[in-house]
Short mmCIF file of C-alpha atoms in Angstrom, two decimals:
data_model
loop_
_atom_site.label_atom_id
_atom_site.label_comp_id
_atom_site.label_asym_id
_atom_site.label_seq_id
_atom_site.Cartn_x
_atom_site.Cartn_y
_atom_site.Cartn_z
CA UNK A 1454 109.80 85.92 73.49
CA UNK A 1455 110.25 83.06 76.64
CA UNK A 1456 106.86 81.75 78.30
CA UNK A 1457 107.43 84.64 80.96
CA UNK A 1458 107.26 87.49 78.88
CA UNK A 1459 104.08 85.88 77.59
CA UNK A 1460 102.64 85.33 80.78
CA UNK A 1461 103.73 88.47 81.97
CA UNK A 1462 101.41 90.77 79.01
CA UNK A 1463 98.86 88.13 79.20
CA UNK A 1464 98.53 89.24 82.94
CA UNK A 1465 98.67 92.56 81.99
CA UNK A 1466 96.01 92.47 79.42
CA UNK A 1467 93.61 91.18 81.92
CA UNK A 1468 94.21 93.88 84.59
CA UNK A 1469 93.89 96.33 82.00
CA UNK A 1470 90.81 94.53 80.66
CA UNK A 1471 89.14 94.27 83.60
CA UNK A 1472 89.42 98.11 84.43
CA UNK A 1473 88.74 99.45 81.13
CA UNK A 1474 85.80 97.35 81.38
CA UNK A 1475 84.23 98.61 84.18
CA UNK A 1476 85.28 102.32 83.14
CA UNK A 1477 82.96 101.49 79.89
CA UNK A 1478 80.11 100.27 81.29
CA UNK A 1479 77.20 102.48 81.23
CA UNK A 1480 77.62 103.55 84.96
CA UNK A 1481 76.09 106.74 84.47
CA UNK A 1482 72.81 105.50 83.54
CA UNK A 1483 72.29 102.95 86.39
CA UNK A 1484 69.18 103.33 88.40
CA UNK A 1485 67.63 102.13 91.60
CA UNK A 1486 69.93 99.47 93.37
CA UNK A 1487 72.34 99.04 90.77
CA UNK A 1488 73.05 103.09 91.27
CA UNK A 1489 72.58 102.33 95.28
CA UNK A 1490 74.99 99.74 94.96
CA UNK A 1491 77.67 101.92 93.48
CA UNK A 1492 77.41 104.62 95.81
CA UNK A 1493 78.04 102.37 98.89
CA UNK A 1494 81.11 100.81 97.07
CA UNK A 1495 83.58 103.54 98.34
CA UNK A 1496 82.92 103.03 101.94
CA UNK A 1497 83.09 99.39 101.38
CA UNK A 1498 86.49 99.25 99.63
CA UNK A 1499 88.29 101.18 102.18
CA UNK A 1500 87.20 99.69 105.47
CA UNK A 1501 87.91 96.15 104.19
CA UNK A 1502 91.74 97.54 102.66
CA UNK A 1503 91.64 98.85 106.34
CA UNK A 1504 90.48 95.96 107.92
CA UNK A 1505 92.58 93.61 106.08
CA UNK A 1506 95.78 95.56 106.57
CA UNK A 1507 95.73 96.92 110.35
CA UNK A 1508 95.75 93.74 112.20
CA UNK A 1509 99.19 93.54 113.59
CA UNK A 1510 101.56 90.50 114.38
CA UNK A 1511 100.31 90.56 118.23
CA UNK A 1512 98.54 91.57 120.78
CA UNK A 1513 100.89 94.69 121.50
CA UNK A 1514 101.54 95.49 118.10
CA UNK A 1515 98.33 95.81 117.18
CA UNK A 1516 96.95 97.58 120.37
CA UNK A 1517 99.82 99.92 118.90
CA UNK A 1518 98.37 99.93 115.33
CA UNK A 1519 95.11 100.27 116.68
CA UNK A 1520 95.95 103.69 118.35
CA UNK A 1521 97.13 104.60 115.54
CA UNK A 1522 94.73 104.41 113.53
CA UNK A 1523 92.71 106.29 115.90
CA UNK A 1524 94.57 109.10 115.92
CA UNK A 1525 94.82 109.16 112.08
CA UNK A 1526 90.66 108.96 112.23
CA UNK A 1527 90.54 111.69 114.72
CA UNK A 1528 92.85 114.19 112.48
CA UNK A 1529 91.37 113.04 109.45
CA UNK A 1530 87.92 114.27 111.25
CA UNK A 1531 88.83 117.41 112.27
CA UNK A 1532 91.87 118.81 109.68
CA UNK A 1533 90.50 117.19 106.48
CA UNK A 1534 92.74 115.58 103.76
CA UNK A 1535 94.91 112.81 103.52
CA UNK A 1536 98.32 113.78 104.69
CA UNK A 1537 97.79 114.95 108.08
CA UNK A 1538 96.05 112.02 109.58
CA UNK A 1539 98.70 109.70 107.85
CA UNK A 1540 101.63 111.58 108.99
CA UNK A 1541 99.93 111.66 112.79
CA UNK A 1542 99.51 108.29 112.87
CA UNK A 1543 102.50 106.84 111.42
CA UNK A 1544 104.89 109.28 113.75
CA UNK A 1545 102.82 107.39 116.65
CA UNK A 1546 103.11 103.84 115.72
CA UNK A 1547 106.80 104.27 114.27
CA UNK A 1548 107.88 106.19 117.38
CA UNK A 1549 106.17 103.52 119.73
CA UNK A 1550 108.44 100.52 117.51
CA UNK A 1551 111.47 102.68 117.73
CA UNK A 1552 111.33 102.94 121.96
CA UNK A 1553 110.56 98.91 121.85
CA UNK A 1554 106.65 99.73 122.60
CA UNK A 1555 105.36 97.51 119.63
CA UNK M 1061 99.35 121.66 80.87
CA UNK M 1062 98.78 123.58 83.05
CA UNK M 1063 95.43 126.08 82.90
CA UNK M 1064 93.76 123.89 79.95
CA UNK M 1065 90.14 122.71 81.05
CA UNK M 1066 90.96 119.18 79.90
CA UNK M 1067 93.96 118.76 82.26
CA UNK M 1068 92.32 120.86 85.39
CA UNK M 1069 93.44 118.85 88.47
CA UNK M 1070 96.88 116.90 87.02
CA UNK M 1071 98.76 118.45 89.49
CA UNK M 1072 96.52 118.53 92.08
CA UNK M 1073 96.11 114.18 91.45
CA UNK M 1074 99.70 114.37 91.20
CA UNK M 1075 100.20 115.60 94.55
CA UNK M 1076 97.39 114.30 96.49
CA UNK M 1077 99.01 111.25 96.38
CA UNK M 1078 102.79 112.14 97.33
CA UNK M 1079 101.62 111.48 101.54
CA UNK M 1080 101.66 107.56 100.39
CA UNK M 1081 104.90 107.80 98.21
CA UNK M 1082 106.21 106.47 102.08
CA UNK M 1083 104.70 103.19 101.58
CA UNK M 1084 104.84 103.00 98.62
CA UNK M 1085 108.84 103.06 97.81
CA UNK M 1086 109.53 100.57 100.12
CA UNK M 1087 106.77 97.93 99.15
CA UNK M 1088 108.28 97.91 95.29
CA UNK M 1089 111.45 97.91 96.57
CA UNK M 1090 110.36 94.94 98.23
CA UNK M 1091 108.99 93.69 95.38
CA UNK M 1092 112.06 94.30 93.57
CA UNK M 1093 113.66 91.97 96.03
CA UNK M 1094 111.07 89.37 95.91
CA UNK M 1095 110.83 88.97 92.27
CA UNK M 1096 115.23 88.55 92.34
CA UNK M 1097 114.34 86.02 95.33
CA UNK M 1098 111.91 83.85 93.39
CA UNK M 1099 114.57 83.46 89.77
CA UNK M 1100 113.02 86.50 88.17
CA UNK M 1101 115.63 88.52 86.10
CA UNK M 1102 115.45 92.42 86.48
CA UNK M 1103 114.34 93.11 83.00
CA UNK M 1104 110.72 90.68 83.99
CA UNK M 1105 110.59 92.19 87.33
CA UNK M 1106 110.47 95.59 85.77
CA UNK M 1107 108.27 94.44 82.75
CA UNK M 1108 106.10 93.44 85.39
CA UNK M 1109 106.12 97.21 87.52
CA UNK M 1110 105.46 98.52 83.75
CA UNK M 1111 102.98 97.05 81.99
CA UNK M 1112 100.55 94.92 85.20
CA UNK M 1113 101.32 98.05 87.82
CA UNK M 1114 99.33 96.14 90.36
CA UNK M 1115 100.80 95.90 93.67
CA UNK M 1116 99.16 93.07 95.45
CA UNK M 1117 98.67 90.59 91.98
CA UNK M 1118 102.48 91.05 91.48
CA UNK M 1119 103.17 90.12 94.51
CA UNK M 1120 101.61 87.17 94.59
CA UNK M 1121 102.77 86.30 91.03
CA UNK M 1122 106.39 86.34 92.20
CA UNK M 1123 105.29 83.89 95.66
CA UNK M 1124 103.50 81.41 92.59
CA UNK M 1125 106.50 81.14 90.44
CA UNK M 1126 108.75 80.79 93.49
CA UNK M 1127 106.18 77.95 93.70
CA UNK M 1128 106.90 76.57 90.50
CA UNK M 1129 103.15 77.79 89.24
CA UNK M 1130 102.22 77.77 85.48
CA UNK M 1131 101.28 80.55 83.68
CA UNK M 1132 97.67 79.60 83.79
CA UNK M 1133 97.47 79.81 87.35
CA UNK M 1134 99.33 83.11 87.57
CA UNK M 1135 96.81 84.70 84.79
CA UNK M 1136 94.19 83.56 86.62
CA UNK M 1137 94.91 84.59 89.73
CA UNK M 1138 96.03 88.45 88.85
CA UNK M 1139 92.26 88.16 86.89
CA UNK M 1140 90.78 87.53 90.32
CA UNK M 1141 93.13 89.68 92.14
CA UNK M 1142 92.20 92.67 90.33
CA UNK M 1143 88.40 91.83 89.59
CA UNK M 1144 87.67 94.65 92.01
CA UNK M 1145 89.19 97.25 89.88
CA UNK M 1146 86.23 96.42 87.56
CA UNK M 1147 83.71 98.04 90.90
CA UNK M 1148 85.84 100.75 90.53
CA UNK M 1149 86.00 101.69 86.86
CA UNK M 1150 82.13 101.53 87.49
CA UNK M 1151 82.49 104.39 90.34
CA UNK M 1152 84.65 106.46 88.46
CA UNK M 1153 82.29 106.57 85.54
CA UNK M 1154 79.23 107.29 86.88
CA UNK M 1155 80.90 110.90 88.12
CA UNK M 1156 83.67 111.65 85.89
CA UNK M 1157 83.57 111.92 82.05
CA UNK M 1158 86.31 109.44 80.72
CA UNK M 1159 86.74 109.46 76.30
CA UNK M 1160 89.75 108.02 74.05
CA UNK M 1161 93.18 108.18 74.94
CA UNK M 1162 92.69 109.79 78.61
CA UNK M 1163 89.91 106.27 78.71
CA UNK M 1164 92.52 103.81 77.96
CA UNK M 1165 95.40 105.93 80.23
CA UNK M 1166 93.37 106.06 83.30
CA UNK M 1167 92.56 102.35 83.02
CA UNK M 1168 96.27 101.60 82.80
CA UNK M 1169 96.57 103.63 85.96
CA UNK M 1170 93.68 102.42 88.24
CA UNK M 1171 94.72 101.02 91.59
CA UNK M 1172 93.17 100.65 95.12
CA UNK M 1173 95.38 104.35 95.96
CA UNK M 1174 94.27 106.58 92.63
CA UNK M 1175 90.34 105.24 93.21
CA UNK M 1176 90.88 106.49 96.99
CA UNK M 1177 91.93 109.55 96.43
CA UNK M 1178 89.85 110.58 93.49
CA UNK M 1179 86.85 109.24 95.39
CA UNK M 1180 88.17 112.01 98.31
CA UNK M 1181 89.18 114.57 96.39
CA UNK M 1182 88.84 114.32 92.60
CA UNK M 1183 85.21 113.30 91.63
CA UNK M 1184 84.18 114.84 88.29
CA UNK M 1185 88.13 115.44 87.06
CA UNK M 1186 89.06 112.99 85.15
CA UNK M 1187 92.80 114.66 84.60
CA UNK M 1188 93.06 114.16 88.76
CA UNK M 1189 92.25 110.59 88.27
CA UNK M 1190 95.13 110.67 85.23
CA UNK M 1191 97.58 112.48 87.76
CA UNK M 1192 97.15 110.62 90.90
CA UNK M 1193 97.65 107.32 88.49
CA UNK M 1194 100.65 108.26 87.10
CA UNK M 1195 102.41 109.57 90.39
CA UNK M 1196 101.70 106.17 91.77
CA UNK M 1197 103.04 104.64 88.81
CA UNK M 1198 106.23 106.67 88.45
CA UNK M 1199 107.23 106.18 92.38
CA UNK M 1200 106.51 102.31 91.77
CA UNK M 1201 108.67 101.98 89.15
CA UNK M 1202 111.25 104.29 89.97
CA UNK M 1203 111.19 102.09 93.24
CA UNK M 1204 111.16 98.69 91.29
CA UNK M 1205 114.19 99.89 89.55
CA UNK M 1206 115.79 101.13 92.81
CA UNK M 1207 115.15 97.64 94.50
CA UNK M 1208 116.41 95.45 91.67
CA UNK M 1209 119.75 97.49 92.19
CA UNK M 1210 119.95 97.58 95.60
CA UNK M 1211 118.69 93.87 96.48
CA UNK M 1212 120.46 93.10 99.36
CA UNK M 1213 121.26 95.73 101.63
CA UNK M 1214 117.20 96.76 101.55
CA UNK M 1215 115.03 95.95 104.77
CA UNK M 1216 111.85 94.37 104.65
CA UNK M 1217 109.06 97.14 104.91
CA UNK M 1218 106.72 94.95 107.55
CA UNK M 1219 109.84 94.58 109.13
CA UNK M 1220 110.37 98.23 109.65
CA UNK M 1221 106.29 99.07 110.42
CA UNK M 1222 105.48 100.55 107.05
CA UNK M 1223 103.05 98.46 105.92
CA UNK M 1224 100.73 100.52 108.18
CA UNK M 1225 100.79 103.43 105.61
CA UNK M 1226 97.96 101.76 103.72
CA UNK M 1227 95.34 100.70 106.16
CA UNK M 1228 96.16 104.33 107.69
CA UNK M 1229 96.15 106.57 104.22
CA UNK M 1230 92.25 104.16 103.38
CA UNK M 1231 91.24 105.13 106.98
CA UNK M 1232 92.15 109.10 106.93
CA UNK M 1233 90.06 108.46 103.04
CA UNK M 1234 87.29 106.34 104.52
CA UNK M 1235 86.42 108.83 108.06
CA UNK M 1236 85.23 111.71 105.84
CA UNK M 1237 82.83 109.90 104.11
CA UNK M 1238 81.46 107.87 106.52
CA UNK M 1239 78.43 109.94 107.78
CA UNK M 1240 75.47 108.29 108.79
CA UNK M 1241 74.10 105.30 110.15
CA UNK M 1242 73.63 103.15 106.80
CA UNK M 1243 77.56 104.21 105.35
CA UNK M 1244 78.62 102.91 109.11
CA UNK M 1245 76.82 99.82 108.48
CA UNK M 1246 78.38 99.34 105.14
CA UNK M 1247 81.75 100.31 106.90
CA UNK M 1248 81.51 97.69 109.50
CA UNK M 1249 80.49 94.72 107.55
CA UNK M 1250 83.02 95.66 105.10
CA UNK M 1251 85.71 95.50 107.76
CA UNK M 1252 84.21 92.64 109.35
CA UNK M 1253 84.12 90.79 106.36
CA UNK M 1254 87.04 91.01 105.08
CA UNK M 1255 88.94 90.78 108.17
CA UNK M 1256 87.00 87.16 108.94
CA UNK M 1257 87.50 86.68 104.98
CA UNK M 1258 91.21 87.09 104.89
CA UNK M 1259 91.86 84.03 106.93
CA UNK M 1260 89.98 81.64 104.44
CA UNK M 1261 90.98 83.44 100.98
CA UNK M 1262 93.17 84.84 98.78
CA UNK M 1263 93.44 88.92 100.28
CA UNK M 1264 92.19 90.09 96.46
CA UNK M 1265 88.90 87.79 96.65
CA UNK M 1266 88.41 88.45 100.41
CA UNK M 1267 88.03 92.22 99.64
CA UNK M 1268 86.48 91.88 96.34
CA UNK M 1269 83.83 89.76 98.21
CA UNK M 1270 83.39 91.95 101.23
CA UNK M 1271 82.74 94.45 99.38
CA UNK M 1272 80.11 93.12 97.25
CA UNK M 1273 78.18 92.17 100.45
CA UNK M 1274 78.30 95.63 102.37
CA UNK M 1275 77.67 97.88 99.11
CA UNK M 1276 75.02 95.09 98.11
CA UNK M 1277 73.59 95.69 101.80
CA UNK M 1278 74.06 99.50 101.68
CA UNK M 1279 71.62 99.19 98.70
CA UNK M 1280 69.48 97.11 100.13
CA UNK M 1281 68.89 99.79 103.51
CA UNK M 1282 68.71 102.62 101.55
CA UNK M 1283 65.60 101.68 99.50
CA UNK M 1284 63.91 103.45 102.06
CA UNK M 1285 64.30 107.37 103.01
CA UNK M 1286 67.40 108.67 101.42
CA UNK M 1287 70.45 109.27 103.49
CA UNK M 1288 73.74 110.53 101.66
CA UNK M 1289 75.82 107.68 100.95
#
């Protein structure tokens, strides 16, 4: 096998290891701020993949993306679920690139 | 499977995460191209889809060995790349009941997208979890595959504004849960901080350390009367 191959299942070995690992650890029997910690972990994760992938390449475009993600909030609010919000909001900022908007 | 208690909610994972198959198929495909790009042959590009299945760390593996980086510094940085995942095994387990085989499948299948929407939608069901996994991973490498043969004449996803679909799919996840005024603090200095973060580090340790400092807040506010998280 060449150096990449290695490097290649060493990489894999630690992505695997690192989320087996936390799927072992004794989670369940956390208390007090460790448990605390974990619950707020969620809502942390997803507004910092949202806040590190809105921002767009400008001012425009990401007044655009911005609206966007609005809308997807609002339907996500009121209909529930993934798809719905996603589709909204992706129609919006895709239709507002495709008449030169953004 | 279907109707067994053990695999309850396969499908239902399966499908709950067909809205981001969108994004998805164009970001391996882009991948795909990258990997070519930086001297990669397909059969390593693929290994790569196969056996890491980690979006952003093989991305940035390809950009390091385009920059001539050693293998040391491309193990390292998938470690801290993924060192999140390891906050998210931790969720998973404290709500849903993972033993043997299904243990080592799920954490195999674990990305930012399968913790989102079996936070949302599959707490408890550890076959969802197994479901939503796999339909990421099948897409991603059916897309890898699909990239490495059609190199060229394949546009560049940012290019075409579908890099929104993830920030967008995290948002229509994060809204529900979001419902009082200690998650919206967490939310905000999550945001915040990654968003100031991302301009200083590596995207992986930006969010990984975000993270840790709204959920380590969160904990902190909540000592006091409880609010649902």
């Amino acid at each position: 096998m060449t150096t990449l191959t290695w490097t290649i299942l060493a990489m894999a070995a630690v992505t695997f290891g690192v989320r087996l690992w936390g799927l072992t650890l004794p989670g369940t029997r956390l208390r007090g701020i460790g448990r605390r910690f974990l619950d707020h972990v969620p809502v942390a994760v997803f507004a910092a993949l949202v806040a590190g992938g809105l921002p767009g390449s400008d001012a425009v475009d990401g007044a655009w993306r911005f609206a966007a993600a609005v809308v997807t909030a609002l339907v996500a609010v009121r209909a529930g679920g993934l798809g719905p919000g996603l589709l909204l909001g992706l129609v919006l900022y895709l239709g507002a690139r495709a008449l030169g908007w953004a | 499977m279907a109707g067994s208690p053990a695999s309850a909610g396969f499908g239902a994972g399966f499908r709950a995460m067909l809205p981001l198959w969108i994004g998805v198929v164009p970001f391996a495909a882009a991948y795909a191209v990258s990997a070519r790009a930086a001297g990669l042959d397909p059969l390593h590009a693929q290994l790569m889809s196969l056996l890491v299945f980690a979006g952003g760390a093989q991305f940035a593996a390809v950009g390091l060995i385009a920059a001539g980086a050693g293998p040391w510094t491309l193990i390292s940085t998938t470690f801290l790349l993924n060192l999140r995942h390891l906050l998210y095994g931790m969720v998973v387990a404290r709500t849903t009941e993972l033993r043997g085989a299904r243990r080592l499948l799920a954490a195999h299948l674990l990305t930012d997208e399968a913790f989102g929407v079996h936070v949302a939608h599959g707490r408890g069901r550890p076959a969802f979890l197994v479901g939503a996994g796999l339909s990421l991973f099948v897409i991603w490498n059916a897309a890898t595959l699909a990239g490495l043969v059609l190199a060229r004449s394949l546009p560049d996803p940012q290019a075409i504004g579908l890099d929104i679909v993830f920030p967008l799919a995290f948002l229509a996840l994060l809204v529900p849960l979001v419902r009082g005024g200690r998650t919206l603090l967490v939310a905000s200095v999550a945001g915040l901080g990654a968003w100031g973060l991302g301009a200083v580090l590596e995207p992986g340790a930006a969010l990984l350390l975000a993270t840790v400092v709204a959920a380590g807040l969160g904990a902190v506010a909540s000592a006091g009367p409880r609010e649902a998280p």
